[in-house]
């Protein structure tokens, strides 16, 4: 059994792939990484902790530098949160404006259906895909790494993307000649 960790899946988000001789299982990774504003707050906390340790050790010049770093990170976090808030306001205003036209309402309904479908995928359990179900598969170079695109017998498609090496080999071993390489 081979496991490939942290693979971008379409649909499905971030998954771990576990390969067996019969197929593979895509297990969703719950949770996500902190956004940039949270990283700024974490960095600010670390800088304040280091400043406190430096003050205990009597290194006054280092304390000043670390307090300046903490202040800059606080300002960056505040700016990022403000930009996020403005984006939310503009998004709500755009949706409200679109809801005034018939075509806009249709478009919003279609987007809402897509959002509901995405939310249903969030709570999905591990998915096993048998190798026999794959009709066609190809390896596609992508700006973000290497992608494996699969067309299944029910007409659905799966796309797995990983920046680091190690994604193609298990699919090659499992699918053999059915996996083609695109240039």
mmCIF file of C-alpha atoms in Angstrom:
data_model
loop_
_atom_site.group_PDB
_atom_site.id
_atom_site.type_symbol
_atom_site.label_atom_id
_atom_site.label_comp_id
_atom_site.label_asym_id
_atom_site.label_seq_id
_atom_site.Cartn_x
_atom_site.Cartn_y
_atom_site.Cartn_z
ATOM 1 C CA UNK A 1 0.000 0.000 0.000
ATOM 2 C CA UNK A 2 1.402 3.373 -1.081
ATOM 3 C CA UNK A 3 0.249 6.691 0.404
ATOM 4 C CA UNK A 4 0.659 10.064 -1.301
ATOM 5 C CA UNK A 5 0.009 12.931 1.104
ATOM 6 C CA UNK A 6 -1.374 16.433 0.503
ATOM 7 C CA UNK A 7 -2.752 16.200 -3.023
ATOM 8 C CA UNK A 8 -5.120 18.795 -4.511
ATOM 9 C CA UNK A 9 -8.234 17.006 -5.730
ATOM 10 C CA UNK A 10 -10.921 18.347 -8.054
ATOM 11 C CA UNK A 11 -13.536 17.744 -6.755
ATOM 12 C CA UNK A 12 -12.762 17.265 -3.105
ATOM 13 C CA UNK A 13 -10.097 19.741 -2.000
ATOM 14 C CA UNK A 14 -6.983 18.583 -0.195
ATOM 15 C CA UNK A 15 -6.746 14.784 0.146
ATOM 16 C CA UNK A 16 -4.384 11.957 1.006
ATOM 17 C CA UNK A 17 -4.357 9.155 -1.589
ATOM 18 C CA UNK A 18 -3.881 5.561 -0.450
ATOM 19 C CA UNK A 19 -3.192 3.081 -3.266
ATOM 20 C CA UNK A 20 -3.895 -0.660 -3.210
ATOM 21 C CA UNK A 21 -3.781 -3.241 -6.000
ATOM 22 C CA UNK A 22 -7.531 -2.768 -6.653
ATOM 23 C CA UNK A 23 -7.637 1.046 -6.742
ATOM 24 C CA UNK A 24 -7.151 4.048 -4.515
ATOM 25 C CA UNK A 25 -8.894 5.799 -1.649
ATOM 26 C CA UNK A 26 -9.091 9.584 -1.433
ATOM 27 C CA UNK A 27 -9.358 10.688 2.205
ATOM 28 C CA UNK A 28 -10.089 14.363 2.753
ATOM 29 C CA UNK A 29 -7.791 16.324 5.022
ATOM 30 C CA UNK A 30 -9.930 18.230 7.495
ATOM 31 C CA UNK A 31 -8.985 21.775 8.429
ATOM 32 C CA UNK A 32 -6.898 24.226 6.511
ATOM 33 C CA UNK A 33 -3.890 26.412 6.858
ATOM 34 C CA UNK A 34 -4.230 29.809 8.537
ATOM 35 C CA UNK A 35 -4.772 32.755 6.210
ATOM 36 C CA UNK A 36 -2.134 35.524 5.927
ATOM 37 C CA UNK A 37 -3.782 37.706 8.607
ATOM 38 C CA UNK A 38 -3.600 34.814 11.066
ATOM 39 C CA UNK A 39 0.058 34.224 10.177
ATOM 40 C CA UNK A 40 0.725 37.916 10.922
ATOM 41 C CA UNK A 41 -0.956 37.570 14.318
ATOM 42 C CA UNK A 42 1.055 34.415 15.061
ATOM 43 C CA UNK A 43 4.277 36.203 14.039
ATOM 44 C CA UNK A 44 3.347 39.190 16.174
ATOM 45 C CA UNK A 45 2.834 36.912 19.175
ATOM 46 C CA UNK A 46 6.203 35.262 18.563
ATOM 47 C CA UNK A 47 7.910 38.667 18.255
ATOM 48 C CA UNK A 48 6.309 39.852 21.517
ATOM 49 C CA UNK A 49 7.419 36.661 23.280
ATOM 50 C CA UNK A 50 10.981 37.105 21.994
ATOM 51 C CA UNK A 51 10.907 40.783 23.041
ATOM 52 C CA UNK A 52 9.871 39.763 26.559
ATOM 53 C CA UNK A 53 12.661 37.159 26.679
ATOM 54 C CA UNK A 54 15.144 39.767 25.442
ATOM 55 C CA UNK A 55 13.999 42.231 28.117
ATOM 56 C CA UNK A 56 14.479 39.568 30.793
ATOM 57 C CA UNK A 57 17.984 38.962 29.435
ATOM 58 C CA UNK A 58 18.706 42.728 29.438
ATOM 59 C CA UNK A 59 19.129 43.161 25.657
ATOM 60 C CA UNK A 60 17.399 46.539 25.247
ATOM 61 C CA UNK A 61 18.343 47.089 21.591
ATOM 62 C CA UNK A 62 16.909 43.718 20.609
ATOM 63 C CA UNK A 63 13.696 44.482 22.512
ATOM 64 C CA UNK A 64 13.161 47.633 20.417
ATOM 65 C CA UNK A 65 13.699 45.751 17.147
ATOM 66 C CA UNK A 66 11.324 42.950 18.138
ATOM 67 C CA UNK A 67 8.648 45.440 19.248
ATOM 68 C CA UNK A 68 8.943 47.189 15.879
ATOM 69 C CA UNK A 69 8.559 43.813 14.119
ATOM 70 C CA UNK A 70 5.473 43.051 16.240
ATOM 71 C CA UNK A 71 3.990 46.451 15.363
ATOM 72 C CA UNK A 72 4.585 45.956 11.642
ATOM 73 C CA UNK A 73 2.970 42.508 11.777
ATOM 74 C CA UNK A 74 -0.013 43.942 13.685
ATOM 75 C CA UNK A 75 -0.420 46.648 11.032
ATOM 76 C CA UNK A 76 -0.180 44.044 8.244
ATOM 77 C CA UNK A 77 -2.810 41.866 9.931
ATOM 78 C CA UNK A 78 -5.120 44.871 10.344
ATOM 79 C CA UNK A 79 -4.697 45.822 6.672
ATOM 80 C CA UNK A 80 -5.391 42.248 5.524
ATOM 81 C CA UNK A 81 -8.502 41.995 7.687
ATOM 82 C CA UNK A 82 -9.668 45.364 6.332
ATOM 83 C CA UNK A 83 -9.159 44.240 2.741
ATOM 84 C CA UNK A 84 -11.075 41.035 3.484
ATOM 85 C CA UNK A 85 -13.936 43.073 4.995
ATOM 86 C CA UNK A 86 -14.046 45.416 1.982
ATOM 87 C CA UNK A 87 -14.069 42.434 -0.360
ATOM 88 C CA UNK A 88 -17.021 41.008 1.544
ATOM 89 C CA UNK A 89 -18.868 44.339 1.299
ATOM 90 C CA UNK A 90 -18.233 44.622 -2.448
ATOM 91 C CA UNK A 91 -19.306 40.997 -2.914
ATOM 92 C CA UNK A 92 -22.577 41.567 -1.090
ATOM 93 C CA UNK A 93 -23.210 44.771 -3.068
ATOM 94 C CA UNK A 94 -22.513 42.973 -6.351
ATOM 95 C CA UNK A 95 -24.834 40.095 -5.444
ATOM 96 C CA UNK A 96 -27.585 42.500 -4.385
ATOM 97 C CA UNK A 97 -27.203 44.403 -7.658
ATOM 98 C CA UNK A 98 -27.242 41.185 -9.663
ATOM 99 C CA UNK A 99 -30.390 40.022 -7.897
ATOM 100 C CA UNK A 100 -32.283 42.942 -9.466
ATOM 101 C CA UNK A 101 -32.096 41.465 -12.995
ATOM 102 C CA UNK A 102 -33.593 38.210 -14.260
ATOM 103 C CA UNK A 103 -30.287 36.982 -15.698
ATOM 104 C CA UNK A 104 -28.499 37.920 -12.502
ATOM 105 C CA UNK A 105 -30.952 35.905 -10.418
ATOM 106 C CA UNK A 106 -30.413 32.863 -12.660
ATOM 107 C CA UNK A 107 -26.669 33.223 -12.326
ATOM 108 C CA UNK A 108 -26.906 33.574 -8.532
ATOM 109 C CA UNK A 109 -29.111 30.461 -8.315
ATOM 110 C CA UNK A 110 -26.560 28.489 -10.349
ATOM 111 C CA UNK A 111 -23.714 29.725 -8.138
ATOM 112 C CA UNK A 112 -25.685 28.901 -4.989
ATOM 113 C CA UNK A 113 -26.280 25.362 -6.279
ATOM 114 C CA UNK A 114 -22.526 25.006 -6.854
ATOM 115 C CA UNK A 115 -21.791 26.263 -3.347
ATOM 116 C CA UNK A 116 -24.286 23.796 -1.872
ATOM 117 C CA UNK A 117 -22.656 20.977 -3.849
ATOM 118 C CA UNK A 118 -19.235 22.030 -2.551
ATOM 119 C CA UNK A 119 -20.512 22.078 1.020
ATOM 120 C CA UNK A 120 -21.880 18.561 0.618
ATOM 121 C CA UNK A 121 -18.399 17.418 -0.454
ATOM 122 C CA UNK A 122 -16.816 18.839 2.696
ATOM 123 C CA UNK A 123 -18.467 16.237 4.918
ATOM 124 C CA UNK A 124 -17.856 13.355 2.516
ATOM 125 C CA UNK A 125 -16.084 10.286 3.878
ATOM 126 C CA UNK A 126 -13.197 8.449 2.214
ATOM 127 C CA UNK A 127 -13.921 7.566 -1.412
ATOM 128 C CA UNK A 128 -12.612 4.340 -2.933
ATOM 129 C CA UNK A 129 -12.185 4.316 -6.714
ATOM 130 C CA UNK A 130 -11.583 0.939 -8.348
ATOM 131 C CA UNK A 131 -8.935 0.878 -11.068
ATOM 132 C CA UNK A 132 -11.385 -0.877 -13.457
ATOM 133 C CA UNK A 133 -13.581 2.232 -13.455
ATOM 134 C CA UNK A 134 -10.891 4.353 -15.170
ATOM 135 C CA UNK A 135 -11.596 4.709 -18.887
ATOM 136 C CA UNK A 136 -8.828 7.175 -19.666
ATOM 137 C CA UNK A 137 -6.028 8.792 -17.695
ATOM 138 C CA UNK A 138 -3.339 11.288 -18.544
ATOM 139 C CA UNK A 139 -0.497 13.125 -16.877
ATOM 140 C CA UNK A 140 -0.592 16.871 -17.512
ATOM 141 C CA UNK A 141 2.175 19.302 -16.579
ATOM 142 C CA UNK A 142 0.726 22.228 -14.647
ATOM 143 C CA UNK A 143 2.192 25.507 -13.428
ATOM 144 C CA UNK A 144 1.487 24.385 -9.860
ATOM 145 C CA UNK A 145 3.018 20.903 -10.293
ATOM 146 C CA UNK A 146 1.998 17.685 -12.015
ATOM 147 C CA UNK A 147 -1.641 16.741 -12.538
ATOM 148 C CA UNK A 148 -3.231 13.367 -13.201
ATOM 149 C CA UNK A 149 -6.612 13.630 -14.942
ATOM 150 C CA UNK A 150 -8.892 10.587 -14.889
ATOM 151 C CA UNK A 151 -12.156 9.918 -16.745
ATOM 152 C CA UNK A 152 -14.309 7.307 -15.019
ATOM 153 C CA UNK A 153 -16.954 4.914 -16.388
ATOM 154 C CA UNK A 154 -19.839 7.024 -15.031
ATOM 155 C CA UNK A 155 -18.682 10.051 -17.041
ATOM 156 C CA UNK A 156 -17.222 11.894 -14.058
ATOM 157 C CA UNK A 157 -13.676 13.188 -13.964
ATOM 158 C CA UNK A 158 -11.110 13.389 -11.200
ATOM 159 C CA UNK A 159 -8.062 15.612 -11.228
ATOM 160 C CA UNK A 160 -5.246 15.213 -8.735
ATOM 161 C CA UNK A 161 -2.471 17.816 -8.516
ATOM 162 C CA UNK A 162 0.744 17.788 -6.511
ATOM 163 C CA UNK A 163 3.761 20.087 -6.589
ATOM 164 C CA UNK A 164 6.259 17.517 -5.287
ATOM 165 C CA UNK A 165 7.159 14.298 -7.092
ATOM 166 C CA UNK A 166 5.510 11.000 -6.244
ATOM 167 C CA UNK A 167 2.007 11.384 -7.666
ATOM 168 C CA UNK A 168 2.463 9.820 -11.102
ATOM 169 C CA UNK A 169 4.287 6.613 -10.110
ATOM 170 C CA UNK A 170 1.447 4.987 -8.107
ATOM 171 C CA UNK A 171 -1.057 5.780 -10.886
ATOM 172 C CA UNK A 172 1.402 4.419 -13.479
ATOM 173 C CA UNK A 173 1.797 1.204 -11.510
ATOM 174 C CA UNK A 174 -1.966 0.864 -11.000
ATOM 175 C CA UNK A 175 -3.193 1.818 -14.489
ATOM 176 C CA UNK A 176 -0.253 0.799 -16.674
ATOM 177 C CA UNK A 177 -0.872 1.546 -20.388
ATOM 178 C CA UNK A 178 -4.095 3.473 -19.697
ATOM 179 C CA UNK A 179 -2.053 6.385 -18.300
ATOM 180 C CA UNK A 180 -0.760 8.608 -21.093
ATOM 181 C CA UNK A 181 1.686 11.506 -20.749
ATOM 182 C CA UNK A 182 0.841 14.885 -22.300
ATOM 183 C CA UNK A 183 3.489 17.333 -23.375
#
